[in-house]
């Protein structure tokens, strides 16, 4: 029954993803028909990585998924009933997750893991926890990597629409063999892992020169890019089709046929993000407002409870959230477990409770909270 369900679900994924994107796959020394337990890891270029990767494997490993994905009823059904998934809270050590992974391996199934935790914000790799290589040592099974190029340019995390027939190149190889793990030190493994996981889709396509020919590439970027590089104002960015605009400067840039940026001193979002992060001290000189929806989350039952529409403000090291019924005051230094899930869901722990905000300016708020915490409130 399990095999029939897996085959049916994989068929649906194949029809969906292979009609939307163009795939080029190199299996290298990896056998996609293998059925023994192994770690399958990959760079996390898009929100779709685990799903389209599964279509190229005879028996896909069970994925480790951000626990906040389970609070959505439809996703919980998919992740529990259609494609069994292991919940993990990003940035937190979770013994129950490790135990569940052990059960999966003992039953003869592999584990799919994206060590970065979060899919890429701006087309480049993010930091990988050192604990990842300790995990490999503990389990003593093969570690296979699927390195992907082009997925971010085809379907960036913030994008409202993906690019039809965008190119995704998948390169599989066995990174560590089980019997060789004991020959590596943790530092050696971590060095190999970080080098193999590194990617930058913008640099890649400067060399590859694939014509993505996007029609609506810029849509949604205003949720992650919050500073205009011309006038340095914040929360003034808007988008239309491939165009990027500032409500003070007018059209400032656009995505070209290669999904690279034209009109600015840089051609990629990695550099744009570095620019906007340098402006955080100036942004914090005044109140920063946003709005959206606010939820209280039960992390044990994976349920969320809507608190209502919320108006938010970051001012003097505090986050204020006002609903129709109540005003909440969060000292930012006491916030922990800050996570950005999906496109615009900002969650954190505070005073033994977990809150989730669906915000209009998710990246700005995440960056500001990180900056204030890193500077101990003196930003």
PDB file of C-alpha atoms in Angstrom, residues 4 11-12 34 37 44 46 55 85 97 101 106 115-116 123 125 163 183 197 207 272 327 335 339 371:
ATOM      1  CA  UNK A   4       1.383   2.364  -4.357  1.00  0.00           C
ATOM      2  CA  UNK A  11       3.474  10.622 -10.614  1.00  0.00           C
ATOM      3  CA  UNK A  12       1.505  13.739  -9.638  1.00  0.00           C
ATOM      4  CA  UNK A  34      18.972   2.431  -4.842  1.00  0.00           C
ATOM      5  CA  UNK A  37      18.902   4.152   3.689  1.00  0.00           C
ATOM      6  CA  UNK A  44      18.169  24.920  -0.673  1.00  0.00           C
ATOM      7  CA  UNK A  46      13.799  27.220  -3.721  1.00  0.00           C
ATOM      8  CA  UNK A  55      10.665  12.689  -8.957  1.00  0.00           C
ATOM      9  CA  UNK A  85       7.853  14.051   6.647  1.00  0.00           C
ATOM     10  CA  UNK A  97      13.542  14.765  15.435  1.00  0.00           C
ATOM     11  CA  UNK A 101      15.108   9.924  11.902  1.00  0.00           C
ATOM     12  CA  UNK A 106      15.864   1.358  10.929  1.00  0.00           C
ATOM     13  CA  UNK A 115      21.269  21.601   5.921  1.00  0.00           C
ATOM     14  CA  UNK A 116      20.772  25.347   5.404  1.00  0.00           C
ATOM     15  CA  UNK A 123      20.096  33.250  -4.684  1.00  0.00           C
ATOM     16  CA  UNK A 125      23.867  29.644   0.037  1.00  0.00           C
ATOM     17  CA  UNK A 163       9.334  31.172 -14.883  1.00  0.00           C
ATOM     18  CA  UNK A 183      38.447   8.408   8.378  1.00  0.00           C
ATOM     19  CA  UNK A 197      26.984  23.266  -0.904  1.00  0.00           C
ATOM     20  CA  UNK A 207      28.588  31.709 -17.322  1.00  0.00           C
ATOM     21  CA  UNK A 272      21.404  44.368  -3.195  1.00  0.00           C
ATOM     22  CA  UNK A 327      -1.604  45.398  22.268  1.00  0.00           C
ATOM     23  CA  UNK A 335      12.912  37.048  21.365  1.00  0.00           C
ATOM     24  CA  UNK A 339      12.263  32.107  11.690  1.00  0.00           C
ATOM     25  CA  UNK A 371      20.422  43.435  13.955  1.00  0.00           C
TER      26      UNK A 371
END
